[in-house]
Short mmCIF file of C-alpha atoms in Angstrom, two decimals:
data_model
loop_
_atom_site.label_atom_id
_atom_site.label_comp_id
_atom_site.label_asym_id
_atom_site.label_seq_id
_atom_site.Cartn_x
_atom_site.Cartn_y
_atom_site.Cartn_z
CA MET H 351 -30.08 -18.72 -18.79
CA ALA H 352 -27.79 -21.70 -18.15
CA SER H 353 -29.53 -25.00 -17.52
CA THR H 354 -27.69 -25.34 -14.19
CA SER H 355 -29.84 -22.50 -12.80
CA LEU H 356 -33.06 -24.43 -13.41
CA HIS H 357 -34.84 -26.83 -11.10
CA LEU H 358 -37.89 -29.08 -11.25
CA SER H 359 -41.38 -27.61 -11.09
CA ARG H 360 -43.61 -28.18 -8.10
CA ALA H 361 -46.41 -29.02 -10.56
CA ARG H 362 -46.54 -32.63 -11.73
CA PHE H 363 -47.60 -33.46 -15.29
CA THR H 364 -48.84 -36.38 -17.32
CA ARG H 365 -47.12 -37.13 -20.61
CA PHE H 366 -49.36 -38.85 -23.14
CA LYS H 367 -49.25 -39.87 -26.80
CA THR H 368 -51.87 -40.29 -29.46
CA LYS H 369 -51.93 -40.53 -33.24
CA GLN H 370 -55.59 -39.57 -33.39
CA PRO H 371 -56.50 -35.86 -33.79
CA PHE H 372 -58.37 -34.42 -30.82
CA GLU H 373 -59.61 -31.18 -29.34
CA PHE H 374 -60.79 -30.25 -25.89
CA GLY H 375 -62.31 -27.30 -24.07
CA LEU H 376 -64.03 -26.73 -20.77
CA PRO H 377 -67.79 -26.07 -20.79
CA ASN H 378 -67.56 -22.72 -18.94
CA VAL H 379 -64.84 -21.32 -21.21
CA ALA H 380 -65.40 -19.40 -24.45
CA ALA H 381 -65.35 -21.69 -27.48
CA ASN H 382 -62.51 -19.80 -29.21
CA ILE H 383 -60.08 -20.98 -26.49
CA ARG H 384 -60.64 -24.68 -27.25
CA GLN H 385 -57.40 -26.56 -27.93
CA LYS H 386 -56.54 -28.92 -30.79
CA SER H 387 -53.81 -31.49 -31.27
CA ASP H 388 -51.04 -30.55 -33.70
CA GLY H 389 -49.51 -33.91 -34.64
CA SER H 390 -46.81 -33.76 -31.99
CA ALA H 391 -45.13 -36.91 -30.72
CA SER H 392 -46.47 -36.25 -27.23
CA TYR H 393 -48.46 -33.88 -25.02
CA LEU H 394 -48.37 -32.71 -21.40
CA THR H 395 -51.26 -32.01 -19.01
CA ARG H 396 -51.41 -31.44 -15.27
CA VAL H 397 -51.95 -34.65 -13.32
CA SER H 398 -54.83 -32.89 -11.51
CA SER H 399 -56.53 -31.58 -14.65
CA LEU H 400 -59.97 -32.63 -15.89
CA LEU H 401 -58.36 -33.88 -19.08
CA ARG H 402 -56.11 -36.30 -17.18
CA GLN H 403 -58.64 -37.42 -14.60
CA GLN H 404 -61.73 -38.01 -16.74
CA ILE H 405 -60.79 -38.19 -20.43
CA LEU H 406 -57.38 -39.75 -21.02
CA PRO H 407 -57.82 -42.95 -18.95
CA LYS H 408 -60.90 -43.87 -21.06
CA ALA H 409 -59.51 -42.87 -24.49
CA ALA H 410 -58.60 -46.02 -26.40
CA SER H 411 -56.23 -44.19 -28.76
CA VAL H 412 -54.24 -42.54 -25.98
CA LYS H 413 -51.13 -43.99 -24.37
CA ILE H 414 -50.21 -42.46 -21.00
CA VAL H 415 -46.43 -42.46 -20.83
CA SER H 416 -45.88 -41.12 -17.31
CA ASP H 417 -47.66 -39.33 -14.49
CA THR H 418 -44.42 -38.16 -12.86
CA ILE H 419 -43.17 -35.46 -15.20
CA HIS H 420 -41.70 -32.33 -13.62
CA LEU H 421 -40.59 -29.53 -15.95
CA ASP H 422 -37.38 -27.55 -15.67
CA VAL H 423 -38.34 -24.09 -14.43
CA LEU H 424 -36.58 -20.87 -13.47
CA PRO H 425 -36.16 -20.63 -9.68
CA ARG H 426 -37.79 -17.76 -7.80
CA ASP H 427 -34.45 -16.13 -6.99
CA HIS H 428 -34.02 -15.54 -10.75
CA TRP H 429 -37.43 -13.94 -11.31
CA GLN H 430 -35.84 -10.50 -11.52
CA HIS H 431 -33.79 -11.64 -14.51
CA PRO H 432 -34.43 -9.37 -17.58
CA PHE H 433 -36.99 -11.04 -19.86
CA ASN H 434 -37.01 -8.79 -22.93
CA ARG H 435 -37.00 -10.74 -26.21
CA LYS H 436 -37.56 -13.99 -24.31
CA ARG H 437 -40.36 -16.48 -24.78
CA ILE H 438 -41.75 -17.31 -21.33
CA LEU H 439 -44.26 -20.02 -20.43
CA PHE H 440 -45.88 -19.40 -17.05
CA LEU H 441 -47.28 -22.47 -15.27
CA ILE H 442 -50.54 -21.39 -13.64
CA PRO H 443 -50.94 -23.21 -10.32
CA ALA H 444 -54.74 -23.25 -10.07
CA ASP H 445 -57.87 -21.80 -11.70
CA ALA H 446 -59.58 -20.13 -8.73
CA LEU H 447 -61.01 -16.93 -10.21
CA GLY H 448 -59.79 -14.54 -7.54
CA ASP H 449 -56.21 -15.77 -7.67
CA CYS H 450 -56.21 -15.70 -11.48
CA VAL H 451 -57.51 -12.11 -11.54
CA GLY H 452 -54.49 -11.21 -9.41
CA MET H 453 -52.19 -13.06 -11.79
CA THR H 454 -53.85 -11.30 -14.75
CA MET H 455 -53.21 -7.90 -13.17
CA PHE H 456 -49.58 -8.92 -12.60
CA LEU H 457 -49.28 -10.00 -16.24
CA ARG H 458 -50.57 -6.58 -17.36
CA ALA H 459 -47.66 -5.07 -15.43
CA PHE H 460 -45.23 -7.68 -16.75
CA GLN H 461 -46.16 -6.87 -20.36
CA ILE H 462 -45.49 -3.18 -19.72
CA ALA H 463 -42.14 -3.95 -18.07
CA TYR H 464 -41.10 -6.35 -20.84
CA PRO H 465 -42.92 -5.31 -24.05
CA THR H 466 -40.79 -7.53 -26.31
CA CYS H 467 -41.37 -10.69 -24.24
CA LYS H 468 -43.61 -13.41 -25.73
CA ILE H 469 -45.87 -14.99 -23.08
CA GLY H 470 -47.65 -18.30 -22.84
CA LEU H 471 -49.83 -19.61 -20.01
CA LEU H 472 -50.26 -23.31 -19.23
CA ASN H 473 -53.07 -24.78 -17.14
CA THR H 474 -55.40 -21.78 -17.14
CA GLY H 475 -58.41 -24.15 -16.84
CA SER H 476 -61.74 -22.57 -15.93
CA ALA H 477 -60.08 -19.16 -15.59
CA SER H 478 -59.02 -19.11 -19.25
CA ASP H 479 -61.53 -16.36 -20.12
CA ILE H 480 -59.97 -14.11 -17.47
CA PHE H 481 -56.49 -14.51 -18.95
CA ALA H 482 -57.99 -14.02 -22.44
CA SER H 483 -58.73 -10.41 -21.45
CA LEU H 484 -55.00 -9.83 -22.01
CA THR H 485 -53.65 -9.22 -25.52
CA ASN H 486 -50.76 -11.05 -27.24
CA ILE H 487 -50.76 -13.97 -24.84
CA GLU H 488 -50.96 -17.64 -25.84
CA ILE H 489 -53.33 -19.67 -23.67
CA PHE H 490 -53.02 -23.44 -23.13
CA GLN H 491 -56.00 -24.16 -20.94
CA LEU H 492 -55.42 -27.89 -20.34
CA PHE H 493 -52.45 -29.25 -22.31
CA ILE H 494 -49.43 -28.32 -24.38
CA SER H 495 -47.83 -30.28 -27.22
CA ALA H 496 -44.16 -31.17 -27.41
CA ASN H 497 -43.80 -28.93 -30.47
CA GLN H 498 -45.40 -25.96 -28.67
CA LEU H 499 -43.25 -26.46 -25.57
CA LYS H 500 -40.08 -26.21 -27.66
CA ARG H 501 -40.98 -22.66 -28.68
CA PHE H 502 -40.38 -21.28 -25.17
CA ASP H 503 -36.97 -20.20 -23.86
CA MET H 504 -37.84 -20.71 -20.19
CA LEU H 505 -40.63 -21.81 -17.90
CA ILE H 506 -41.75 -20.18 -14.65
CA ASP H 507 -43.86 -22.02 -12.08
CA LEU H 508 -46.03 -19.41 -10.34
CA SER H 509 -46.79 -21.84 -7.50
CA GLU H 510 -43.33 -20.91 -6.20
CA MET H 511 -44.63 -17.45 -5.18
CA ALA H 512 -44.42 -16.66 -1.49
CA GLY H 513 -47.43 -17.96 0.45
CA TRP H 514 -48.87 -20.21 -2.24
CA LYS H 515 -48.29 -23.44 -0.29
CA ASP H 516 -50.66 -22.21 2.43
CA ILE H 517 -53.28 -20.56 0.23
CA ALA H 518 -56.00 -23.02 1.30
CA THR H 519 -55.97 -21.51 4.78
CA ALA H 520 -54.30 -18.11 4.29
CA PRO H 521 -55.28 -15.93 1.27
CA VAL H 522 -52.53 -14.51 -0.95
CA ASP H 523 -52.55 -11.21 -2.83
CA CYS H 524 -51.22 -12.78 -6.02
CA GLU H 525 -50.74 -9.51 -7.87
CA GLY H 526 -48.91 -7.82 -5.02
CA VAL H 527 -46.67 -10.80 -4.27
CA LEU H 528 -45.72 -11.37 -7.92
CA CYS H 529 -45.05 -7.72 -8.68
CA ARG H 530 -42.70 -7.61 -5.68
CA GLU H 531 -40.95 -10.87 -6.58
CA PHE H 532 -40.44 -9.78 -10.21
CA ALA H 533 -39.53 -6.22 -9.06
CA ILE H 534 -42.03 -4.49 -11.35
CA PRO H 535 -44.62 -1.82 -10.47
CA PRO H 536 -48.33 -2.64 -10.73
CA VAL H 537 -50.46 -0.94 -13.35
CA PRO H 538 -52.81 1.88 -12.21
CA GLU H 539 -56.26 0.87 -11.04
CA PRO H 540 -58.81 0.93 -13.87
CA VAL H 541 -61.25 3.82 -13.65
CA PRO H 542 -64.74 3.20 -15.11
CA ALA H 543 -66.91 5.89 -16.66
CA ARG H 544 -69.34 7.64 -14.31
CA PRO H 545 -73.02 6.71 -14.73
CA THR H 546 -74.77 9.11 -17.07
CA THR H 547 -78.22 8.80 -15.48
CA GLU H 548 -79.64 9.07 -11.98
CA LYS H 549 -80.86 5.50 -12.02
CA LEU H 550 -78.24 2.80 -11.95
CA ARG H 551 -77.65 -0.69 -13.26
CA ILE H 552 -76.86 -2.67 -10.12
CA GLY H 553 -75.76 -6.31 -9.98
CA ILE H 554 -76.16 -8.51 -6.90
CA LEU H 555 -73.88 -11.58 -6.94
CA PRO H 556 -74.46 -13.34 -3.61
CA MET H 557 -73.15 -16.87 -4.15
CA ALA H 558 -69.65 -18.18 -3.43
CA SER H 559 -68.07 -21.64 -3.71
CA SER H 560 -68.40 -22.09 0.07
CA PRO H 561 -71.41 -21.54 2.36
CA LEU H 562 -68.96 -19.77 4.70
CA ARG H 563 -68.92 -16.91 2.17
CA THR H 564 -72.35 -17.15 0.48
CA LEU H 565 -74.74 -14.38 1.50
CA PRO H 566 -78.00 -15.45 3.18
CA PRO H 567 -81.06 -15.44 0.87
CA GLN H 568 -82.89 -13.22 3.35
CA PHE H 569 -80.02 -10.73 3.13
CA VAL H 570 -80.47 -10.63 -0.65
CA ALA H 571 -84.23 -10.03 -0.37
CA LYS H 572 -83.69 -7.16 2.08
CA THR H 573 -81.01 -5.63 -0.17
CA ILE H 574 -83.31 -5.60 -3.18
CA SER H 575 -85.90 -3.64 -1.18
CA ALA H 576 -83.22 -1.26 0.12
CA ILE H 577 -81.88 -0.19 -3.27
CA THR H 578 -85.03 -0.17 -5.42
CA ASP H 579 -85.25 3.63 -5.32
CA GLN H 580 -81.60 4.01 -6.41
CA ALA H 581 -81.56 1.59 -9.32
CA SER H 582 -83.43 1.37 -12.59
CA ASP H 583 -82.09 -2.11 -13.37
CA ILE H 584 -81.42 -4.67 -10.62
CA SER H 585 -80.09 -8.10 -11.55
CA VAL H 586 -79.55 -10.96 -9.11
CA VAL H 587 -77.03 -13.40 -10.55
CA LEU H 588 -76.89 -16.97 -9.21
CA ASN H 589 -74.46 -19.73 -10.18
CA ALA H 590 -75.75 -22.34 -12.61
CA TYR H 591 -72.83 -24.66 -11.81
CA GLN H 592 -73.53 -24.90 -8.08
CA GLY H 593 -75.88 -27.59 -6.85
CA VAL H 594 -77.71 -25.28 -4.43
CA LYS H 595 -78.89 -22.78 -7.00
CA ASP H 596 -82.56 -23.89 -7.11
CA ALA H 597 -82.85 -24.15 -3.34
CA TYR H 598 -81.19 -20.74 -2.96
CA LYS H 599 -83.55 -19.16 -5.46
CA SER H 600 -86.52 -20.60 -3.61
CA ALA H 601 -85.19 -19.32 -0.27
CA ILE H 602 -84.98 -15.76 -1.57
CA GLY H 603 -88.73 -15.84 -2.14
CA PRO H 604 -90.91 -14.08 -4.69
CA LEU H 605 -89.30 -11.05 -6.28
CA PRO H 606 -90.87 -8.02 -8.00
CA THR H 607 -91.32 -8.53 -11.73
CA THR H 608 -88.88 -5.66 -12.32
CA ILE H 609 -85.98 -7.68 -10.92
CA ASN H 610 -83.86 -9.66 -13.34
CA LEU H 611 -83.10 -13.07 -11.80
CA ILE H 612 -80.27 -14.69 -13.76
CA ASP H 613 -79.63 -18.36 -13.05
CA GLY H 614 -76.03 -17.95 -14.08
CA PHE H 615 -73.79 -17.57 -17.12
CA LYS H 616 -72.55 -20.34 -19.36
CA THR H 617 -69.00 -19.01 -19.50
CA ILE H 618 -66.76 -16.85 -17.33
CA ALA H 619 -66.53 -14.49 -20.33
CA ASP H 620 -70.30 -13.92 -20.09
CA LEU H 621 -69.97 -13.22 -16.36
CA MET H 622 -67.14 -10.75 -16.98
CA SER H 623 -69.19 -9.01 -19.67
CA PHE H 624 -72.10 -8.58 -17.26
CA ILE H 625 -69.92 -7.18 -14.48
CA GLY H 626 -68.20 -4.83 -16.91
CA THR H 627 -71.54 -3.21 -17.79
CA CYS H 628 -72.73 -2.65 -14.19
CA ASP H 629 -72.63 0.77 -12.56
CA TYR H 630 -72.40 -0.81 -9.10
CA VAL H 631 -72.24 -4.34 -7.66
CA ILE H 632 -73.06 -6.01 -4.33
CA VAL H 633 -70.91 -9.11 -4.08
CA ALA H 634 -70.08 -11.97 -1.74
CA ASP H 635 -66.46 -12.91 -1.04
CA SER H 636 -66.11 -14.72 -4.36
CA GLY H 637 -64.70 -14.63 -7.88
CA PRO H 638 -66.99 -11.80 -9.11
CA ALA H 639 -65.67 -9.53 -6.35
CA HIS H 640 -62.18 -9.96 -7.83
CA ILE H 641 -63.36 -9.63 -11.43
CA THR H 642 -64.45 -6.05 -10.64
CA LYS H 643 -60.73 -5.21 -10.33
CA LEU H 644 -60.29 -5.74 -14.08
CA TYR H 645 -62.69 -2.87 -14.79
CA GLY H 646 -62.64 -0.77 -11.62
CA ILE H 647 -66.40 -1.31 -11.15
CA PRO H 648 -67.49 0.19 -7.80
CA GLY H 649 -69.48 -1.74 -5.26
CA ILE H 650 -69.62 -3.21 -1.80
CA GLY H 651 -68.18 -6.59 -0.86
CA VAL H 652 -69.69 -8.45 2.07
CA TYR H 653 -67.15 -10.49 4.02
CA THR H 654 -67.77 -13.14 6.69
CA SER H 655 -65.11 -15.69 7.66
CA ALA H 656 -62.30 -14.17 5.58
CA SER H 657 -60.84 -10.69 5.80
CA PRO H 658 -60.87 -8.43 2.72
CA THR H 659 -57.49 -6.85 3.62
CA VAL H 660 -55.41 -9.38 1.71
CA LEU H 661 -58.12 -10.43 -0.71
CA HIS H 662 -58.44 -6.98 -2.28
CA GLY H 663 -54.84 -5.89 -1.98
CA ARG H 664 -54.34 -2.34 -3.21
CA PHE H 665 -57.71 -2.05 -4.94
CA THR H 666 -60.20 0.49 -3.65
CA ASN H 667 -63.12 0.01 -6.07
CA ILE H 668 -64.90 -2.30 -3.62
CA THR H 669 -65.95 -1.02 -0.20
CA ALA H 670 -65.58 -3.81 2.36
CA TRP H 671 -68.36 -4.68 4.82
CA GLN H 672 -67.13 -7.16 7.41
CA SER H 673 -69.38 -9.29 9.57
CA ASP H 674 -68.58 -8.38 13.20
CA TYR H 675 -69.89 -11.62 14.71
CA HIS H 676 -68.39 -12.60 18.11
CA GLY H 677 -69.36 -15.92 19.68
CA ASP H 678 -68.18 -18.47 22.20
CA TYR H 679 -66.21 -20.47 19.63
CA CYS H 680 -65.08 -17.94 17.03
CA SER H 681 -65.13 -14.33 15.89
CA ALA H 682 -65.23 -13.00 12.35
CA PRO H 683 -63.01 -12.96 10.42
CA CYS H 684 -61.66 -16.32 11.58
CA GLY H 685 -59.62 -16.92 8.43
CA LEU H 686 -61.40 -19.99 7.10
CA ALA H 687 -62.39 -19.78 3.47
CA LYS H 688 -63.86 -23.27 3.21
CA LEU H 689 -65.63 -25.80 5.39
CA HIS H 690 -63.29 -28.01 7.43
CA ALA H 691 -63.63 -31.43 9.02
CA THR H 692 -62.94 -32.84 12.50
CA GLU H 693 -61.12 -36.13 13.12
CA ASN H 694 -64.46 -37.94 13.31
CA GLY H 695 -65.63 -36.50 9.98
CA GLU H 696 -67.99 -33.75 11.09
CA ILE H 697 -67.97 -30.93 8.51
CA GLY H 698 -68.46 -27.24 9.24
CA CYS H 699 -66.67 -24.36 10.96
CA MET H 700 -65.98 -23.51 14.59
CA GLY H 701 -69.28 -21.72 15.09
CA SER H 702 -71.51 -24.25 13.31
CA LEU H 703 -69.91 -27.25 15.07
CA GLU H 704 -69.36 -25.44 18.37
CA THR H 705 -65.75 -26.51 18.55
CA SER H 706 -62.27 -25.02 18.58
CA ARG H 707 -60.10 -24.27 15.57
CA GLU H 708 -57.60 -26.92 16.66
CA LYS H 709 -60.22 -29.65 16.26
CA LEU H 710 -60.82 -28.81 12.59
CA VAL H 711 -57.93 -30.88 11.30
CA ALA H 712 -58.37 -30.97 7.52
CA LEU H 713 -60.46 -30.13 4.49
CA PRO H 714 -63.38 -32.58 4.04
CA SER H 715 -62.58 -35.86 2.31
CA ARG H 716 -66.16 -36.33 1.20
CA ARG H 717 -68.86 -34.20 -0.33
CA ASP H 718 -72.06 -33.57 1.57
CA PRO H 719 -74.47 -31.76 -0.77
CA ALA H 720 -77.31 -31.77 1.78
CA LEU H 721 -75.11 -30.03 4.36
CA VAL H 722 -73.93 -27.43 1.85
CA GLN H 723 -77.52 -26.70 0.81
CA ARG H 724 -78.65 -26.36 4.44
CA LEU H 725 -75.80 -24.02 5.37
CA SER H 726 -76.35 -21.94 2.21
CA THR H 727 -80.10 -21.53 2.44
CA VAL H 728 -81.68 -22.50 5.77
CA GLN H 729 -79.14 -22.45 8.56
CA PRO H 730 -76.08 -20.36 7.69
CA VAL H 731 -73.03 -20.46 9.94
CA PRO H 732 -73.10 -17.85 12.74
CA CYS H 733 -70.95 -15.14 11.10
CA VAL H 734 -73.11 -15.38 7.96
CA SER H 735 -76.48 -15.37 9.72
CA HIS H 736 -75.21 -12.38 11.73
CA LEU H 737 -75.44 -10.32 8.54
CA VAL H 738 -79.24 -10.57 8.68
CA ALA H 739 -79.38 -9.77 12.38
CA THR H 740 -77.38 -6.54 11.80
CA TYR H 741 -78.88 -5.70 8.41
CA GLU H 742 -80.07 -2.17 9.24
CA ARG H 743 -76.48 -1.02 9.81
CA PHE H 744 -75.47 -2.53 6.49
CA LYS H 745 -78.41 -0.86 4.73
CA ILE H 746 -77.31 2.59 5.93
CA SER H 747 -73.77 1.95 4.75
CA LEU H 748 -74.91 0.52 1.39
CA THR H 749 -77.21 3.35 0.39
CA ALA H 750 -74.61 5.94 1.42
CA ASP H 751 -71.90 4.17 -0.59
CA ILE H 752 -74.06 4.05 -3.71
CA ALA H 753 -74.83 7.73 -3.38
CA ALA H 754 -71.19 8.67 -2.83
CA ARG H 755 -69.72 6.54 -5.60
CA CYS H 756 -72.33 6.87 -8.28
CA HIS H 757 -74.08 10.22 -7.73
CA SER H 758 -71.32 12.56 -6.47
#
């Protein structure tokens, strides 16, 4: 591909130099994906990466050359170019688990379409374990050396996919968009083995990165009681990396001794392994709901402010249950995935702040841990608390879905 067809990446990188050997890996990523220096003259990392923000500025042996590096990448209108026998480095735009599951499913299809293509992934971050489920792919979770970069024939910046610029407010089906833009068919949905016993291993994963999508603790307690007769092994999985975990656990209340309460998993690989061994899952609108796509694990996903239509794309393994809240200021799904802020700094959503969508002007500029804990455990936003008020309808749907998917 002639150089004149290339343009600069949207992603901005830091170029740095060091003569000292170093290695780096994120704490929630499997140890075998840690990266090491290779004696190159220089290295590149995303300006927004943990490595650049927290490590490099304090490292005495490191010289930061520039924070304004943009790489030459293949434009989107050339993404249908034949890639056989090429060495392609994909620039991963973010490490949100759901988006990266979609990119992983796209890459499965890409490998089938171009079996002789060599693939590398840069900036996989906390989602590195998800991409590591692929075979014959080189993962650069936080940086790439000058020597390694030279090995690739062309670079592709996946943040150029349609809709990515607005993903903070409008979800994108990454797999569907990328398969269309590269003109390749998706792979078939994975089909898990049927349970071999009447009693099931059921996982409940109620926590999301936002209180707009985290399931109420009372909802979790009711669900445990509802499915006890259908499951021999019930595990409730929390998130050890979220600051509200202990308060959330307390709000659920005492659980039967037969229930496995898991504070969380150290790595995403451990979380994936758990989900892959479940017969059925009950999930919030969160990363685990998307991870089920990798294995075809059946379950029910509970949706509040965001709609599952785009989030799940073509996948049918998860049955969607949508909050049907209607109030004076909003109705579910409103489209928000995260808390927003007003001009005077109030943080919440339309329902919790009793205001219009137009007055929520931006994402919050400050963290408010006490607010997040209150909305996650004590006073959920209206579309979330509505799940408890209408629980009996959900219970009927849940038990019927388990019976149909796991016992038919």
